[in-house]
mmCIF file of C-alpha atoms in Angstrom:
data_model
loop_
_atom_site.group_PDB
_atom_site.id
_atom_site.type_symbol
_atom_site.label_atom_id
_atom_site.label_comp_id
_atom_site.label_asym_id
_atom_site.label_seq_id
_atom_site.Cartn_x
_atom_site.Cartn_y
_atom_site.Cartn_z
ATOM 1 C CA ASP A 1 181.777 81.650 131.894
ATOM 2 C CA ALA A 2 183.241 83.986 134.495
ATOM 3 C CA ASP A 3 180.794 85.803 136.760
ATOM 4 C CA VAL A 4 182.783 89.063 136.762
ATOM 5 C CA THR A 5 184.551 90.044 133.557
ATOM 6 C CA GLN A 6 186.824 92.956 132.788
ATOM 7 C CA THR A 7 187.885 94.406 129.470
ATOM 8 C CA PRO A 8 190.511 94.956 128.327
ATOM 9 C CA ARG A 9 192.819 92.628 130.265
ATOM 10 C CA ASN A 10 195.889 94.602 129.274
ATOM 11 C CA ARG A 11 196.270 98.144 127.968
ATOM 12 C CA ILE A 12 199.204 100.352 127.192
ATOM 13 C CA THR A 13 198.484 104.015 126.624
ATOM 14 C CA LYS A 14 200.193 107.390 126.597
ATOM 15 C CA THR A 15 200.078 110.276 129.013
ATOM 16 C CA GLY A 16 197.057 112.494 128.435
ATOM 17 C CA LYS A 17 194.894 109.880 126.729
ATOM 18 C CA ARG A 18 191.379 109.048 127.902
ATOM 19 C CA ILE A 19 190.939 105.434 128.912
ATOM 20 C CA MET A 20 187.869 103.433 129.867
ATOM 21 C CA LEU A 21 187.974 100.129 131.707
ATOM 22 C CA GLU A 22 184.819 98.072 131.677
ATOM 23 C CA CYS A 23 183.354 95.609 134.116
ATOM 24 C CA SER A 24 180.370 93.318 133.657
ATOM 25 C CA GLN A 25 178.824 90.839 136.057
ATOM 26 C CA THR A 26 176.265 88.071 135.808
ATOM 27 C CA LYS A 27 175.897 87.543 139.545
ATOM 28 C CA GLY A 28 172.938 89.885 139.917
ATOM 29 C CA HIS A 29 174.651 91.849 142.675
ATOM 30 C CA ASP A 30 173.697 95.458 143.295
ATOM 31 C CA ARG A 31 177.016 96.536 144.726
ATOM 32 C CA MET A 32 180.064 97.042 142.537
ATOM 33 C CA TYR A 33 183.563 98.332 143.274
ATOM 34 C CA TRP A 34 186.705 99.491 141.506
ATOM 35 C CA TYR A 35 190.112 98.972 143.147
ATOM 36 C CA ARG A 36 193.674 99.532 142.071
ATOM 37 C CA GLN A 37 196.528 97.312 143.162
ATOM 38 C CA ASP A 38 200.099 98.544 143.425
ATOM 39 C CA PRO A 39 203.052 96.447 144.576
ATOM 40 C CA GLY A 40 203.534 96.780 148.323
ATOM 41 C CA LEU A 41 200.339 98.800 148.768
ATOM 42 C CA GLY A 42 197.643 96.180 148.536
ATOM 43 C CA LEU A 43 194.270 97.140 147.084
ATOM 44 C CA ARG A 44 192.847 100.620 147.419
ATOM 45 C CA LEU A 45 189.261 101.565 146.704
ATOM 46 C CA ILE A 46 188.633 104.057 143.888
ATOM 47 C CA TYR A 47 184.829 104.149 143.579
ATOM 48 C CA TYR A 48 181.874 102.056 144.599
ATOM 49 C CA SER A 49 178.228 101.870 143.647
ATOM 50 C CA PHE A 50 175.273 100.445 145.515
ATOM 51 C CA ASP A 51 172.915 100.733 142.549
ATOM 52 C CA VAL A 52 172.584 102.598 139.278
ATOM 53 C CA LYS A 53 171.775 105.903 141.014
ATOM 54 C CA ASP A 54 174.159 105.569 143.952
ATOM 55 C CA ILE A 55 177.857 106.168 143.257
ATOM 56 C CA ASN A 56 180.418 106.995 145.913
ATOM 57 C CA LYS A 57 184.056 108.001 146.034
ATOM 58 C CA GLY A 58 186.579 105.734 147.630
ATOM 59 C CA GLU A 59 189.897 106.625 149.196
ATOM 60 C CA ILE A 60 191.718 107.448 145.939
ATOM 61 C CA SER A 61 189.125 108.810 143.492
ATOM 62 C CA ASP A 62 191.107 111.813 142.204
ATOM 63 C CA GLY A 63 191.843 111.468 138.497
ATOM 64 C CA TYR A 64 189.125 108.849 137.969
ATOM 65 C CA SER A 65 185.442 108.834 137.153
ATOM 66 C CA VAL A 66 182.873 106.053 136.908
ATOM 67 C CA SER A 67 179.620 105.252 135.209
ATOM 68 C CA ARG A 68 177.046 102.667 136.270
ATOM 69 C CA GLN A 69 175.221 102.026 133.014
ATOM 70 C CA ALA A 70 173.104 99.184 134.362
ATOM 71 C CA GLN A 71 173.024 96.857 137.336
ATOM 72 C CA ALA A 72 175.466 94.598 135.516
ATOM 73 C CA LYS A 73 177.908 97.197 134.172
ATOM 74 C CA PHE A 74 180.299 99.540 135.951
ATOM 75 C CA SER A 75 182.950 101.445 133.980
ATOM 76 C CA LEU A 76 186.024 103.256 135.216
ATOM 77 C CA SER A 77 187.466 106.170 133.230
ATOM 78 C CA LEU A 78 190.761 107.964 133.362
ATOM 79 C CA GLU A 79 190.057 111.313 131.712
ATOM 80 C CA SER A 80 193.708 112.172 131.178
ATOM 81 C CA ALA A 81 195.977 109.299 132.054
ATOM 82 C CA ILE A 82 199.253 109.913 133.859
ATOM 83 C CA PRO A 83 202.142 107.511 134.531
ATOM 84 C CA ASN A 84 201.401 107.071 138.243
ATOM 85 C CA GLN A 85 198.073 105.543 137.258
ATOM 86 C CA THR A 86 199.995 102.550 135.982
ATOM 87 C CA ALA A 87 198.579 99.714 138.075
ATOM 88 C CA LEU A 88 196.457 96.599 138.132
ATOM 89 C CA TYR A 89 192.765 97.464 138.317
ATOM 90 C CA PHE A 90 190.122 95.173 139.750
ATOM 91 C CA CYS A 91 186.375 95.267 139.626
ATOM 92 C CA ALA A 92 184.410 93.489 142.348
ATOM 93 C CA THR A 93 180.798 92.787 143.227
ATOM 94 C CA ARG A 94 179.240 92.157 146.596
ATOM 95 C CA GLU A 95 176.469 89.761 147.368
ATOM 96 C CA GLY A 96 174.571 91.940 149.784
ATOM 97 C CA SER A 97 174.482 93.823 153.021
ATOM 98 C CA GLY A 98 174.875 92.307 156.430
ATOM 99 C CA ARG A 99 177.581 90.519 158.259
ATOM 100 C CA THR A 100 178.311 87.759 155.831
ATOM 101 C CA ASP A 101 179.077 89.790 152.742
ATOM 102 C CA THR A 102 181.628 88.497 150.277
ATOM 103 C CA GLN A 103 183.218 90.373 147.399
ATOM 104 C CA TYR A 104 183.783 88.622 144.081
ATOM 105 C CA PHE A 105 186.632 89.911 141.961
ATOM 106 C CA GLY A 106 187.196 90.059 138.237
ATOM 107 C CA PRO A 107 190.497 88.932 136.714
ATOM 108 C CA GLY A 108 191.935 92.434 136.570
ATOM 109 C CA THR A 109 193.115 94.920 133.935
ATOM 110 C CA ARG A 110 196.794 95.715 133.746
ATOM 111 C CA LEU A 111 197.162 99.343 132.679
ATOM 112 C CA THR A 112 200.455 100.924 131.687
ATOM 113 C CA VAL A 113 200.660 104.669 131.103
ATOM 114 C CA LEU A 114 203.785 105.767 129.264
ATOM 115 C CA ALA B 1 190.174 104.610 161.668
ATOM 116 C CA GLN B 2 190.314 100.967 160.820
ATOM 117 C CA SER B 3 193.412 99.438 159.328
ATOM 118 C CA VAL B 4 195.055 96.108 158.924
ATOM 119 C CA THR B 5 198.736 95.223 159.079
ATOM 120 C CA GLN B 6 200.312 92.196 157.503
ATOM 121 C CA LEU B 7 203.741 91.402 158.899
ATOM 122 C CA GLY B 8 206.110 90.106 156.270
ATOM 123 C CA SER B 9 205.648 90.967 152.623
ATOM 124 C CA HIS B 10 207.301 87.670 151.641
ATOM 125 C CA VAL B 11 207.144 84.315 153.399
ATOM 126 C CA SER B 12 208.902 81.158 152.233
ATOM 127 C CA VAL B 13 208.153 77.688 153.550
ATOM 128 C CA SER B 14 209.148 74.199 152.534
ATOM 129 C CA GLU B 15 206.554 71.902 151.064
ATOM 130 C CA GLY B 16 204.862 70.086 153.938
ATOM 131 C CA ALA B 17 205.781 72.728 156.505
ATOM 132 C CA LEU B 18 203.429 74.882 158.526
ATOM 133 C CA VAL B 19 202.161 78.053 156.893
ATOM 134 C CA LEU B 20 201.652 81.078 159.156
ATOM 135 C CA LEU B 21 200.687 84.430 157.690
ATOM 136 C CA ARG B 22 200.166 87.247 160.164
ATOM 137 C CA CYS B 23 197.445 89.867 160.249
ATOM 138 C CA ASN B 24 196.711 92.429 162.941
ATOM 139 C CA TYR B 25 193.866 94.925 162.881
ATOM 140 C CA SER B 26 193.354 98.208 164.632
ATOM 141 C CA SER B 27 189.835 98.812 165.775
ATOM 142 C CA SER B 28 188.142 99.607 169.045
ATOM 143 C CA VAL B 29 185.309 97.259 168.132
ATOM 144 C CA PRO B 30 185.972 93.813 166.643
ATOM 145 C CA PRO B 31 185.389 94.142 162.915
ATOM 146 C CA TYR B 32 184.601 91.604 160.259
ATOM 147 C CA LEU B 33 187.802 90.055 158.966
ATOM 148 C CA PHE B 34 188.638 88.320 155.734
ATOM 149 C CA TRP B 35 191.481 86.516 154.042
ATOM 150 C CA TYR B 36 191.683 86.606 150.265
ATOM 151 C CA VAL B 37 194.118 84.764 147.987
ATOM 152 C CA GLN B 38 195.410 85.918 144.624
ATOM 153 C CA TYR B 39 196.964 83.333 142.333
ATOM 154 C CA PRO B 40 199.240 84.564 139.545
ATOM 155 C CA ASN B 41 197.399 86.517 136.874
ATOM 156 C CA GLN B 42 194.061 86.108 138.596
ATOM 157 C CA GLY B 43 191.697 88.183 140.693
ATOM 158 C CA LEU B 44 191.236 87.752 144.408
ATOM 159 C CA GLN B 45 189.101 84.987 145.841
ATOM 160 C CA LEU B 46 187.814 84.562 149.350
ATOM 161 C CA LEU B 47 189.608 82.041 151.566
ATOM 162 C CA LEU B 48 187.649 82.580 154.744
ATOM 163 C CA LYS B 49 185.890 85.198 156.838
ATOM 164 C CA TYR B 50 185.193 85.971 160.483
ATOM 165 C CA THR B 51 181.797 87.413 161.305
ATOM 166 C CA SER B 52 181.717 87.215 165.126
ATOM 167 C CA ALA B 53 180.577 83.622 165.321
ATOM 168 C CA ALA B 54 183.221 80.980 166.059
ATOM 169 C CA THR B 55 186.679 82.413 166.660
ATOM 170 C CA LEU B 56 188.340 79.605 164.703
ATOM 171 C CA VAL B 57 187.327 79.883 161.099
ATOM 172 C CA LYS B 58 187.938 77.184 158.527
ATOM 173 C CA GLY B 59 188.290 78.079 154.891
ATOM 174 C CA ILE B 60 188.998 76.475 151.582
ATOM 175 C CA ASN B 61 192.087 74.455 150.679
ATOM 176 C CA GLY B 62 192.835 73.502 154.293
ATOM 177 C CA PHE B 63 193.408 77.046 155.561
ATOM 178 C CA GLU B 64 192.080 78.323 158.846
ATOM 179 C CA ALA B 65 192.373 81.488 160.911
ATOM 180 C CA GLU B 66 191.805 82.289 164.538
ATOM 181 C CA PHE B 67 190.351 85.565 165.753
ATOM 182 C CA LYS B 68 192.074 86.687 168.946
ATOM 183 C CA LYS B 69 190.530 89.821 170.360
ATOM 184 C CA SER B 70 193.157 90.229 173.078
ATOM 185 C CA GLU B 71 195.890 90.295 170.447
ATOM 186 C CA THR B 72 193.811 92.060 167.736
ATOM 187 C CA SER B 73 195.004 89.358 165.395
ATOM 188 C CA PHE B 74 193.585 87.125 162.682
ATOM 189 C CA HIS B 75 196.523 84.992 161.563
ATOM 190 C CA LEU B 76 196.129 82.514 158.709
ATOM 191 C CA THR B 77 197.524 78.995 159.057
ATOM 192 C CA LYS B 78 197.742 75.733 157.194
ATOM 193 C CA PRO B 79 199.370 72.671 158.756
ATOM 194 C CA SER B 80 201.137 71.453 155.635
ATOM 195 C CA ALA B 81 202.062 73.650 152.676
ATOM 196 C CA HIS B 82 201.470 72.461 149.150
ATOM 197 C CA MET B 83 203.110 73.776 146.019
ATOM 198 C CA SER B 84 199.729 75.002 144.826
ATOM 199 C CA ASP B 85 199.513 77.343 147.841
ATOM 200 C CA ALA B 86 202.074 79.677 146.294
ATOM 201 C CA ALA B 87 200.186 82.945 145.873
ATOM 202 C CA GLU B 88 199.673 86.362 147.416
ATOM 203 C CA TYR B 89 197.455 86.553 150.459
ATOM 204 C CA PHE B 90 195.548 89.610 151.610
ATOM 205 C CA CYS B 91 193.950 90.265 154.954
ATOM 206 C CA ALA B 92 191.003 92.672 154.900
ATOM 207 C CA VAL B 93 188.771 94.312 157.467
ATOM 208 C CA ARG B 94 185.300 95.807 157.405
ATOM 209 C CA GLN B 95 184.021 97.714 160.377
ATOM 210 C CA THR B 96 180.481 97.146 161.610
ATOM 211 C CA GLY B 97 178.187 99.482 159.716
ATOM 212 C CA ALA B 98 180.838 100.423 157.175
ATOM 213 C CA ASN B 99 180.409 99.773 153.497
ATOM 214 C CA ASN B 100 183.896 98.941 152.372
ATOM 215 C CA LEU B 101 186.797 96.624 152.860
ATOM 216 C CA PHE B 102 190.258 97.863 153.789
ATOM 217 C CA PHE B 103 193.028 95.605 152.592
ATOM 218 C CA GLY B 104 196.449 94.905 153.998
ATOM 219 C CA THR B 105 199.492 95.220 151.801
ATOM 220 C CA GLY B 106 199.642 91.497 151.119
ATOM 221 C CA THR B 107 202.033 88.628 151.816
ATOM 222 C CA ARG B 108 203.553 86.649 148.992
ATOM 223 C CA LEU B 109 203.918 82.983 149.916
ATOM 224 C CA THR B 110 206.600 80.906 148.225
ATOM 225 C CA VAL B 111 206.605 77.129 148.687
ATOM 226 C CA ILE B 112 209.980 75.470 148.267
ATOM 227 C CA PRO B 113 210.030 71.890 146.964
#
């Protein structure tokens, strides 16, 4: 079984709809991240969380919100989806602080907003 | 501010040829540097990372990268390309004391039979 899972894997929705993307991990990591990937732009950080009570905005948090329901679960919400939020979304976990950190990525959710 | 630049959004090489993917960082202090690979329809996975130990870093699948402070570079190489190396490659940087990674825009590698 995958260590970092994301649901759904694909979603098509309409402008104005509320959407939730879910991420679960079995790695036992405290740190979790949400990124979006756009062609030619690489990955950009939306939100990150160091534990259930510690949530922080990334570089492109406008239009998004998150919820850390438990150490293993980190959800990303689009309150009112718009077409320029069409992208590939990745969840990641990190194995700890210090110099040798590594992020582990889920398989991604492809979101299309019509 | 830290950033990373990947020269060449697309690179094509013949099978068996040298692979060279370029990455330059901008930072006054040498950061921690990473290369990630993304195979089609998959998430990213770590290839290798530089954490201020040896300047030549060996990773998985025969890839390696050399940290050159004088050139602010961390280019990824592999002596002989294999068809299975076709993927998108991302360079990323994390500054000392910072919490997050900043990714380059990626380089798509095509391997020609």
